[in-house]
Coordinates of C-alpha atoms in Angstrom, one line a residue:
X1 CA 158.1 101.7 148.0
X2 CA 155.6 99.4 145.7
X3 CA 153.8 101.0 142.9
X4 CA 149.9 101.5 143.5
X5 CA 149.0 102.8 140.3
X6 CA 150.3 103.4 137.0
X7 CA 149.2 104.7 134.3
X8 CA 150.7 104.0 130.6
X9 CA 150.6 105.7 127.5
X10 CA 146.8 107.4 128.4
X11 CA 145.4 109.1 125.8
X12 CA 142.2 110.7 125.3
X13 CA 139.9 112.0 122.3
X14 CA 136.8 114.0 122.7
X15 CA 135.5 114.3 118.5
X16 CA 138.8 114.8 117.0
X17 CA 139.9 116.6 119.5
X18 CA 143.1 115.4 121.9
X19 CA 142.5 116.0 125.6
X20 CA 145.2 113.8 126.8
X21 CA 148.6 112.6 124.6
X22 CA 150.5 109.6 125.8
X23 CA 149.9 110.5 129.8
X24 CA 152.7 108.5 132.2
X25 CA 152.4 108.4 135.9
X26 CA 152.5 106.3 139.2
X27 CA 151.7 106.6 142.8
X28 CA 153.6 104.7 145.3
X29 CA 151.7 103.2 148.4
X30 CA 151.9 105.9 150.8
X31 CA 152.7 109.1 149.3
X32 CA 151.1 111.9 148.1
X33 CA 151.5 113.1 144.3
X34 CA 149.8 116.3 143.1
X35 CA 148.6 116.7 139.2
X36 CA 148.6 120.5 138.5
X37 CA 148.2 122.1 135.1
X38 CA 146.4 125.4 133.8
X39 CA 142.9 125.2 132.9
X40 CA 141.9 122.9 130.3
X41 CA 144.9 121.1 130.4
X42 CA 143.1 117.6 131.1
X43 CA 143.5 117.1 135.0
X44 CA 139.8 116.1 134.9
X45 CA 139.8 113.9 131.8
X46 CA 143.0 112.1 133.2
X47 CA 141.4 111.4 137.0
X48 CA 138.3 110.3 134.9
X49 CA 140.4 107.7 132.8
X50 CA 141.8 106.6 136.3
X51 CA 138.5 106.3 138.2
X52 CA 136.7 104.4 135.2
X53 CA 134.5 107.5 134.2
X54 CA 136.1 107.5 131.0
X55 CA 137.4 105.2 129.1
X56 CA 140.8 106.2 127.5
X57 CA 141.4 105.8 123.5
X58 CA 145.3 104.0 124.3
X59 CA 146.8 103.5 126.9
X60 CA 146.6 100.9 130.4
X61 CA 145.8 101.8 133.7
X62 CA 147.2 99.6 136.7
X63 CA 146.3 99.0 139.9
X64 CA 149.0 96.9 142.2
X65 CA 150.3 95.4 139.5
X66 CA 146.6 94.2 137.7
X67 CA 145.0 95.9 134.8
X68 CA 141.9 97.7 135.5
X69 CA 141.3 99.4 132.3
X70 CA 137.7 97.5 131.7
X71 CA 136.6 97.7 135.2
X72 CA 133.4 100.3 136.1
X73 CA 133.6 103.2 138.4
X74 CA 132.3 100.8 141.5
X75 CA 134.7 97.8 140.5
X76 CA 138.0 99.9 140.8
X77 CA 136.4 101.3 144.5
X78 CA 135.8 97.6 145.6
X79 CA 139.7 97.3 144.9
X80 CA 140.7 100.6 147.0
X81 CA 139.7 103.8 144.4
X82 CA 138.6 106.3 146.6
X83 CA 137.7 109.6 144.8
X84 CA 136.3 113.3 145.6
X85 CA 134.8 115.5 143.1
X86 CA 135.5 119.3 142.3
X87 CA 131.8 120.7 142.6
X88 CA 130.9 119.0 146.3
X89 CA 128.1 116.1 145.9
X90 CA 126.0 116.0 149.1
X91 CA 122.7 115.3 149.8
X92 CA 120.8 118.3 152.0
X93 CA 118.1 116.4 153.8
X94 CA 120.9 114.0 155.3
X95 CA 123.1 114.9 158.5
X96 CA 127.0 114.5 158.4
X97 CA 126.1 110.8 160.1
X98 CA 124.0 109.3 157.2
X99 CA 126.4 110.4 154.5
X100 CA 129.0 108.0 155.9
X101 CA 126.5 105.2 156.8
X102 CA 125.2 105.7 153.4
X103 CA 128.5 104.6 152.2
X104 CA 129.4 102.1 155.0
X105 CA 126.1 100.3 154.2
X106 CA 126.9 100.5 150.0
X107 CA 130.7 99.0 150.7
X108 CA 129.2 95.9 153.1
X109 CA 126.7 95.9 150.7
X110 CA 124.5 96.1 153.5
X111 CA 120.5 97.5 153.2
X112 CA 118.6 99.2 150.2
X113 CA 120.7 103.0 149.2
X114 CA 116.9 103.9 148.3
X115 CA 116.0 103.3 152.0
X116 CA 119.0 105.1 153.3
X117 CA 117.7 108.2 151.4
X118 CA 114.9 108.0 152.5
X119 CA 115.7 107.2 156.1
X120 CA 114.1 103.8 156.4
X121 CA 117.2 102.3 156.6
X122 CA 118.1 100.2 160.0
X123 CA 122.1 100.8 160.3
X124 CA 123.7 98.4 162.7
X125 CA 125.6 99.0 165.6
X126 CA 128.9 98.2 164.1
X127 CA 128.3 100.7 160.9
X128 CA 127.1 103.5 163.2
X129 CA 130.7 103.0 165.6
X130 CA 133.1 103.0 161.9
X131 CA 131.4 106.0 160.7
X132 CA 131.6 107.7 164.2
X133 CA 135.5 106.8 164.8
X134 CA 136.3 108.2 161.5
X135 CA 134.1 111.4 162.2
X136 CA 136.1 112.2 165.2
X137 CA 139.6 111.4 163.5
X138 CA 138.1 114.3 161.0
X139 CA 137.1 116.3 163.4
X140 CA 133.4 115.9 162.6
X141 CA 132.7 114.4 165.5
X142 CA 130.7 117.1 167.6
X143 CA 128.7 117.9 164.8
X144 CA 127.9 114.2 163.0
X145 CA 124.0 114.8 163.7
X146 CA 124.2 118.3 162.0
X147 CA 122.2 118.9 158.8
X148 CA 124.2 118.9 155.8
X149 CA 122.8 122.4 154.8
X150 CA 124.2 123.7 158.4
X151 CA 127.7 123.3 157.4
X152 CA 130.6 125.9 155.8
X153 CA 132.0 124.9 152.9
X154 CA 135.2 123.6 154.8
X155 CA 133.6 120.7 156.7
X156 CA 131.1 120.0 153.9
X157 CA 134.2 119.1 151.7
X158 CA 135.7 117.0 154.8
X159 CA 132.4 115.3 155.0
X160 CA 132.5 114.4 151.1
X161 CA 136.4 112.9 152.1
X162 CA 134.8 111.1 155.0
X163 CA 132.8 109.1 152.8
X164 CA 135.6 108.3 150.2
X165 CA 137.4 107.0 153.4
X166 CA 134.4 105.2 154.6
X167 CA 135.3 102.9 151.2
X168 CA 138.7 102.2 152.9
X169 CA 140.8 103.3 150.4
X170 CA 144.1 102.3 149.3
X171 CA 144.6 105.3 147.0
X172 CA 142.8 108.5 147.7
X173 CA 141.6 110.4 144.1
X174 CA 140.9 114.2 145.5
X175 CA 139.7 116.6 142.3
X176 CA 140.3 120.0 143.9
X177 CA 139.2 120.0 147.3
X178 CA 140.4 123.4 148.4
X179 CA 138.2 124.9 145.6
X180 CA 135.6 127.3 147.4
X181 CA 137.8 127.3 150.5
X182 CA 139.4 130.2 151.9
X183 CA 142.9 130.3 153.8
X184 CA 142.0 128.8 156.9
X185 CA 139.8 125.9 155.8
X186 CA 142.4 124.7 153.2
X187 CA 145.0 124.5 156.2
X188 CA 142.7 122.7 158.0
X189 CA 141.7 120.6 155.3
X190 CA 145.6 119.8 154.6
X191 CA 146.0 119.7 158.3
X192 CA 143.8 116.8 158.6
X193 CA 143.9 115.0 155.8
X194 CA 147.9 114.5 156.8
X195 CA 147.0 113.1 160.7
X196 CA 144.4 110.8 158.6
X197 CA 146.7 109.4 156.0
X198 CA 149.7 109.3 158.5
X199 CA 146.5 106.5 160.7
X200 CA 145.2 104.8 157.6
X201 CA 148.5 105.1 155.3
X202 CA 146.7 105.4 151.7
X203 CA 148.4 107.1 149.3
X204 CA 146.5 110.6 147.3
X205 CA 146.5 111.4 144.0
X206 CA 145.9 115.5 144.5
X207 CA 144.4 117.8 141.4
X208 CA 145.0 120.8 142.3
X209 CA 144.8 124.5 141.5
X210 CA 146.1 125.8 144.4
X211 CA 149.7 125.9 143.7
X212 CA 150.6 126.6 147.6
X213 CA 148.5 123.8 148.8
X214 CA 150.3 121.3 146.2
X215 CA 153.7 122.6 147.2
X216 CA 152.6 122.4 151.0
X217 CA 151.1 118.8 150.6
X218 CA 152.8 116.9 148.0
X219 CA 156.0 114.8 147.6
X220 CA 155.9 114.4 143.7
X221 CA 153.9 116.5 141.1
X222 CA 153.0 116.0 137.7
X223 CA 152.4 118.7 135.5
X224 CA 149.7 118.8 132.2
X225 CA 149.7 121.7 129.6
X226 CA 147.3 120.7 127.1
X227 CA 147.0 117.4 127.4
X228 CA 151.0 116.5 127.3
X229 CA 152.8 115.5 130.5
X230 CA 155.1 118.8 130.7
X231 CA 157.0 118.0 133.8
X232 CA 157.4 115.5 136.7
X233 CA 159.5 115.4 139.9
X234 CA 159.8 116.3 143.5
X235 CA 157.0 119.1 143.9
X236 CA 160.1 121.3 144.6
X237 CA 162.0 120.6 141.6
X238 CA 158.7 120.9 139.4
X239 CA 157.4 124.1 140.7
X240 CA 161.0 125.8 140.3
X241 CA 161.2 124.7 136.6
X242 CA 161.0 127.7 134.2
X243 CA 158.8 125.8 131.7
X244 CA 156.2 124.9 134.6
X245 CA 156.5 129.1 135.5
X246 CA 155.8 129.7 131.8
X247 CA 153.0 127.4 131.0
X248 CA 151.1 128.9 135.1
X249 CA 151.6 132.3 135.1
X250 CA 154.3 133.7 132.5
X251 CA 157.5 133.2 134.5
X252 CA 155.5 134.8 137.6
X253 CA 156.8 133.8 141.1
X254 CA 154.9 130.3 141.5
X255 CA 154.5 130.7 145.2

């Protein structure tokens, strides 16, 4: 497999304070990688320095073999940086429709965002039949004229990955989707995002508290406890070490 994304030597100060010390770690095209760590350990800080929402003290990010590390947030998306945030970002007057045009329209570049808000926006027939397809390959599809406020919490977080796909991504960035989500909704949010990756074939970068999602989902893990890379692998091999066990839950069963 070819690298996608690597990240060198990242570290991060907030006042004195180090949230991130000499951070390695890649994504291959294709796979999925989960970042766990307790809380406070700088899973945040780290996608943040990877996105562009933070600039990182040392350290290089690349991106297929280029260095993006002075690119903006909306540079490193034109280039295939597709990211999802922890507390879910949608817009209540819009239906499940207009987020993704919203999107479609920003990537082609297409319109005025202002107008799309508003709904004075004129999306063509072409931008209406992308967001559509990929509604139905999430399983949006019968409900893609629904108010955003109608939705659970399940498809509102499959709405906010339809619009980071929307983007067409190369490398998926998701910041703990499952968080809200009970059982169900974070099998069907696995479920799907697998029979959408296996279509499209980007690769995910997955933060992650939900251990049994990650070891579920994943194919490598990385592991932060404050701010240091503790451990990296095979999810299995990571989640089985006894210095992973300590740092989560005191040697307590993992899974």
């Amino acid at each position: 497999m070819t690298t996608l994304l690597e990240a060198r030597g990242i570290a991060k100060d907030f006042r004195g304070i180090r949230a991130l010390s000499e951070v390695d770690l890649t994504v291959e095209e294709g796979e999925r990688v989960g970042l766990i760590g307790p809380n406070g350990a700088g899973k945040t800080t780290l996608f943040n320095c990877l996105s562009g929402v933070l600039q990182p003290n040392r350290g290089q990010v690349m991106f297929d073999g280029a260095d993006i590390g002075n690119l903006a947030v909306n540079r490193r998306a034109l280039l295939g940086i597709g990211r999802t945030f922890q507390r879910l970002e949608l817009f209540n007057d819009s239906t499940v429709r207009e987020h993704l045009l919203i999107a479609e329209r920003v990537r082609l570049g297409t319109g005025s965002m202002w107008k799309d808000l508003l709904g004075l926006g004129r999306p063509t027939s072409d931008e209406i039949k992308v967001c559509d397809e990929l509604l139905d390959l999430l399983g949006l599809g019968e409900i893609r004229d629904e108010p955003i406020e109608a939705l659970s919490l399940g498809q509102g977080r499959l709405v906010e990955v339809g619009r980071a796909l929307v983007t067409r991504p190369r490398l998926l960035l998701l910041d703990e989707p499952s968080s809200g989500l009970d059982r169900e909704e974070t099998a069907t949010l696995a479920r799907t995002l697998r029979d959408v990756q296996e279509q499209q074939g980007f690769a995910i970068l997955l933060v992650e508290h939900d251990v049994e999602l990650v070891a579920d989902f994943t194919e490598r893990t990385y592991v932060l406890d404050f701010g240091q890379l503790l451990a990296s692998g095979t999810t299995d091999e990571v989640l089985a070490d006894p210095a992973v066990r300590r740092a989560y839950l005191g040697d307590a069963d993992l899974t």
